[in-house]
C-alpha cells in the first residue's frame, strides 16, 4: 500500500481582523446596570473581547465580529436594549459568485486547515448557478470502499499530468520504439495558478512555489520571474511562456529548464512551434497549453491534439464561464467541461489527454464537481489570494495595486503565505476525501467524467416534477 | 415488550410563551420619550401588544411578538395613529433578519414559535407554509393555493371532525403486531450527546401524548426514556453506541440507520467538546474524544448482508417492526426495494437537506439528493414493482412545516419524520453552533450542565404538544379543502400539487381549475 498522503497543516492566524457578519445596536443610556448582564454571560465572550480595549490600550479593537447571532443577549437583556443586525460591510464583500460566505469559509480553512463542520442542516437556496445545481451521488450499502474516510482503507487523490500513450510499440528486436514520455503524478488534483487580476509580485510567486513544494504539486509562475526563485523550488514550478514568447524566451530560461518538470505555453499561432522546440530539446518536460475557455475550445483542443499535444489548461472567467467572441460570458464550466470531455471521449483520445481547468473554482466542492464534469485536475487562482486575506474587491484602479490593497497582499511574507495556502489545500483535500468516501470511489482518477454518479438539477427536476401542473409565480395566492 | 410502567401524557394544548425575557417579533414597536402613559394604545390594540398593569403609571415595553405589523398600523384606529403624542413607531425588527436562512426563513421560525406557544395556526403576517429557497417544497403549492381554483368542481364537503390523520405502520401482513400512530408524523433520531436530556425527554413525552414515536438516535438508550418505551424507536446505527439486547427487546420499532441525510455516506459525528463524561458513559467511549461513526455498517456490504441484519433484529425481538433509514443516492429506489425484500416494514428516506448536530458543510449541501426528488422516485418505483401497499414509506430531511409534510405525502410518502421543527419549537434560531464548544447557546443541543438548565421539561413538552396540534389543524384544513376524509387518501396524489415555474405561460393556471391536471398543449397555445 502506498504511503498515505497527508497535508501538514499548522494553525496560522489571519493578519487582519476579519469582517464579521453581524453588528449590534446597543441603547446604553437606558441600561439599568443590573448585575446579571447578558454581556457577561455571552457564550462566545464577544462582549468581553470588545470591552478589553477599554482597560488595556494595547489590546486590539475588536468589534462583534465573532458574534454567532444566537440572540441570547437580545432576548435576555433585562431592559431589551440590544438588537443585532447584519453587518452591511459583510454583505458588500465579493460579488454574487464570490459570496461573503465563500470568503469567510475560505479564510477559516486557511486559518486552521480544518474541514468546516457545523451544526444544523443545509441553510442555502435549494439550488443555484453553475456547480450549485449538481449533487454528487453516494453509495448506500454496496460499495467498494468499506471503511469510509476514517477507516483503514486508503483513498487516493493522486492524478497524472502528461501524455499517456495507450500502447507501447516495439521493434523486431524487442527494443522499445515508443519514446518515453514524461508523466507527473500530483498527490492531489490541484496546481497553484496565478491570480486572475492581482498585480503579481515576487512574494506571492515565492509563496506559491513554497506551498507547491510542501504539497508536492506545481505552481505556475511567469518564466521571467522564475530566475529569482531558489533553485531548489524549480521542480515544483511550471514556468509560463507568454503569447509572444519565442525561441529567445526559451533560450533565456535554458538554465532553469534543466530543473523544471512542466511548462505552460500560452495558446497562440506559434504554440505548435514552441511545443516542437520542447519536444526536441527537452523531452523530459511536460508541456501544457493554456487557453481561454471559449465555445470553440473543444475544437482547438482537438486541433492541437492532432499535432501531438496532450496537456491543456482551460481558463474560465472568474464566475466559471466561457468567454464568447464579443467578450460576453457564455455557459458555465459544468456544461462546457462536459462538452469537451464528451468530444474527447468520442474521438477516442480522452485517456491520453489531460485537462486542467481554472477560473470559478471557489470551494472544495467545485473541485470535486469540476472533476466529475470531466477535468483531470484544477488550477487554483482566486482562492489562493482569498487565503491570504483578499476580499475580492477587485477594484483595479484603486485596490489591486501594490500599495493600495487594503489587505496588503504584496506585503505577505512568503513562508506565512505558503502555510495559509497549504492549510487551505489541506482542508480541500479532506473535503475531497469526504466526497470520494461517500461515493464509494477509491481514487480521484476514477472520479473524472463520472457524470453517472452525479445528480444534475435539470434532469432530476424533470423526473420528479415534470408531471405536475405548472403555474406562474403570479398565479399563486398569497 | 417493555416491562417498565408506562407514563401517560395528556394531549392538552396550553399556552407556553417564549422562555426568554424579550420575545422576538417580526416587527418592533419603539415607544418614544414623549409617551405620557395615557393607556390609549392598550385600549385600541386587539392583539395584546400593549399592557398597562393596574397601578402602573406607564405601559410595559410593547410585546412585539404579538404585533401583526403595517397592515394594522396603517388603519386609523391602530395604536400608532391613535397615540395622542405620536410616541409609537413601528418598523421591521432588524434582529429577525439575523435569524434563519433561506431554508428556515425568519418567518418560518417565528410562525413555528407561534404554533409552539399557542397550539394554533399562526396569524397571516407570518408565512407558515413555505420557505425562501426557490426550489423543492417551496416551488410546490396545492391546487387550491392557485388563482382560478374557485372554478374547479367543489369537492364533497367533509366534516373536519371526521378526518382521520392516523397511520398503520405494518403493511407486510407478516403476523407481527400492528403499530398505529395518531398523526402521520414521528420524531427523528437525536442522540444523547448531540442534544440535551430535556430535549430528548420532551420529544418522547410529546409523542407519547400524540400516540406516535420518537427515536433514540445513535447515542444509546437513556434510562430516563424507560417510562415512554412504547413510544420510542431504538436506533441501531453504524457506531452501535449503547446498543444492547435489552434496548432492542423493549421497543415496538427498531430502526437501522444506514445513513443520515445531512451527511450521507459519512457516519455520525460527535466532536470531542460535546463528548462529556455522561455521554461517553452511555456510548461506552472515552470522554473528550471525537466520535466519528464508521460508514457503512462493518457487517453489511451487500443486500444479502442487509437481510441478515434485519433477520437478526427480528429474531431478537419477535414483536417489533423494523425500519430502515437510508439517505438518497441516485439508486435510492433500488435501495428501497432491496430493503423491502430484506423484510423491512418501514423504509425511511432521509433527504440531504435535513438537520444535524454536526456535519461537514460540504456534505450538507452537495452529497445525495433532496427529499423532494427522492419521494416520487421511490414511490413510483414501488408502485411499478407492485409492492407499494406492503411497505410504509416515511420521508424526512427537510420537512419544516405541516405543508411540507402534506406535500411529501402527496408526492408519495405515507408519513414524515421531523427533527428541526421540534428544535425550532424549543427556541432554536438556526445559528448553526450546535457542533462544538459547549454546544447550543440556547440549551437545546448541548449536554453542558449549565446550559441545559435554560430549558425546563414541562415547558418544552408543552411546546412540542402545541406544535403538533397546530400542524394537525393545518392538515385538517388542507384535507377539508381537498375533500379527503383520511390522510391515507392523499398519498401519491401529486395531481393536487402545482409546480411554480418562472417560465409557465400566464393563464395556464386555469388548469388548476380542472382539478390540477397537467397543462395540455392546446391550453398553453391559447
Tab-separated table of N, CA and C in Angstrom, chain A residues 2 144-145 153-160 185-187 189 371-372 376 432-433 435-437 439-450:
chain	number	residue	atom	x	y	z
A	2	UNK	N	0.558	2.215	-0.838
A	2	UNK	CA	1.388	3.431	-0.843
A	2	UNK	C	1.252	4.179	0.472
A	144	UNK	N	-17.484	-0.125	-2.838
A	144	UNK	CA	-16.122	-0.655	-2.860
A	144	UNK	C	-15.249	-0.158	-1.713
A	145	UNK	N	-15.468	1.051	-1.220
A	145	UNK	CA	-14.658	1.439	-0.061
A	145	UNK	C	-15.420	0.999	1.165
A	153	UNK	N	-8.820	1.998	5.096
A	153	UNK	CA	-8.558	1.951	3.678
A	153	UNK	C	-8.040	3.270	3.144
A	154	UNK	N	-7.258	3.164	2.104
A	154	UNK	CA	-6.617	4.338	1.543
A	154	UNK	C	-7.411	4.844	0.356
A	155	UNK	N	-7.786	6.109	0.391
A	155	UNK	CA	-8.419	6.718	-0.772
A	155	UNK	C	-7.387	7.639	-1.393
A	156	UNK	N	-7.088	7.425	-2.647
A	156	UNK	CA	-6.037	8.197	-3.295
A	156	UNK	C	-6.628	9.409	-4.004
A	157	UNK	N	-5.981	10.547	-3.793
A	157	UNK	CA	-6.418	11.744	-4.514
A	157	UNK	C	-5.429	12.089	-5.623
A	158	UNK	N	-4.519	11.166	-5.932
A	158	UNK	CA	-3.482	11.462	-6.917
A	158	UNK	C	-4.042	11.454	-8.334
A	159	UNK	N	-3.488	12.328	-9.173
A	159	UNK	CA	-3.829	12.331	-10.594
A	159	UNK	C	-2.537	12.467	-11.393
A	160	UNK	N	-2.608	12.112	-12.668
A	160	UNK	CA	-1.423	12.173	-13.523
A	160	UNK	C	-1.572	13.279	-14.541
A	185	UNK	N	2.991	12.793	-11.441
A	185	UNK	CA	1.896	12.397	-10.556
A	185	UNK	C	1.759	13.442	-9.458
A	186	UNK	N	0.593	14.074	-9.423
A	186	UNK	CA	0.326	15.046	-8.358
A	186	UNK	C	-0.436	14.318	-7.250
A	187	UNK	N	-0.056	14.533	-6.005
A	187	UNK	CA	-0.769	13.822	-4.924
A	187	UNK	C	-2.174	14.353	-4.688
A	189	UNK	N	-5.388	16.731	-6.897
A	189	UNK	CA	-5.662	17.185	-8.257
A	189	UNK	C	-5.680	18.704	-8.382
A	371	UNK	N	-14.197	17.920	-11.561
A	371	UNK	CA	-13.610	16.639	-11.966
A	371	UNK	C	-14.705	15.701	-12.463
A	372	UNK	N	-15.840	15.707	-11.773
A	372	UNK	CA	-16.956	14.879	-12.235
A	372	UNK	C	-17.382	15.290	-13.640
A	376	UNK	N	-9.341	16.636	-15.347
A	376	UNK	CA	-8.444	15.741	-14.622
A	376	UNK	C	-7.979	16.400	-13.331
A	432	UNK	N	-12.342	16.582	-0.288
A	432	UNK	CA	-12.396	15.695	-1.454
A	432	UNK	C	-12.514	14.246	-0.981
A	433	UNK	N	-11.797	13.924	0.103
A	433	UNK	CA	-11.899	12.571	0.659
A	433	UNK	C	-13.321	12.281	1.117
A	435	UNK	N	-16.083	13.467	-0.107
A	435	UNK	CA	-16.934	13.216	-1.270
A	435	UNK	C	-16.622	11.840	-1.863
A	436	UNK	N	-15.323	11.545	-2.014
A	436	UNK	CA	-14.943	10.252	-2.588
A	436	UNK	C	-15.405	9.115	-1.693
A	437	UNK	N	-15.227	9.303	-0.374
A	437	UNK	CA	-15.635	8.265	0.569
A	437	UNK	C	-17.130	8.024	0.494
A	439	UNK	N	-19.064	8.540	-1.980
A	439	UNK	CA	-19.426	7.927	-3.250
A	439	UNK	C	-18.951	6.492	-3.343
A	440	UNK	N	-18.074	6.109	-2.428
A	440	UNK	CA	-17.515	4.776	-2.515
A	440	UNK	C	-16.511	4.662	-3.648
A	441	UNK	N	-15.820	5.744	-3.953
A	441	UNK	CA	-14.791	5.733	-5.004
A	441	UNK	C	-13.435	5.827	-4.340
A	442	UNK	N	-12.512	4.987	-4.805
A	442	UNK	CA	-11.256	4.904	-4.087
A	442	UNK	C	-10.160	5.783	-4.622
A	443	UNK	N	-10.339	6.349	-5.786
A	443	UNK	CA	-9.298	7.271	-6.240
A	443	UNK	C	-9.871	8.372	-7.113
A	444	UNK	N	-9.204	9.516	-7.037
A	444	UNK	CA	-9.688	10.695	-7.751
A	444	UNK	C	-9.667	10.479	-9.250
A	445	UNK	N	-8.751	9.642	-9.742
A	445	UNK	CA	-8.701	9.390	-11.191
A	445	UNK	C	-10.008	8.801	-11.678
A	446	UNK	N	-10.642	7.996	-10.804
A	446	UNK	CA	-11.890	7.345	-11.210
A	446	UNK	C	-13.081	8.309	-11.173
A	447	UNK	N	-12.880	9.436	-10.550
A	447	UNK	CA	-13.980	10.396	-10.433
A	447	UNK	C	-14.175	11.161	-11.751
A	448	UNK	N	-13.114	11.234	-12.554
A	448	UNK	CA	-13.165	12.077	-13.748
A	448	UNK	C	-14.262	11.633	-14.718
A	449	UNK	N	-15.138	12.577	-15.048
A	449	UNK	CA	-16.187	12.297	-16.029
A	449	UNK	C	-17.267	11.358	-15.540
A	450	UNK	N	-17.305	11.088	-14.245
A	450	UNK	CA	-18.314	10.171	-13.695
A	450	UNK	C	-19.660	10.871	-13.555
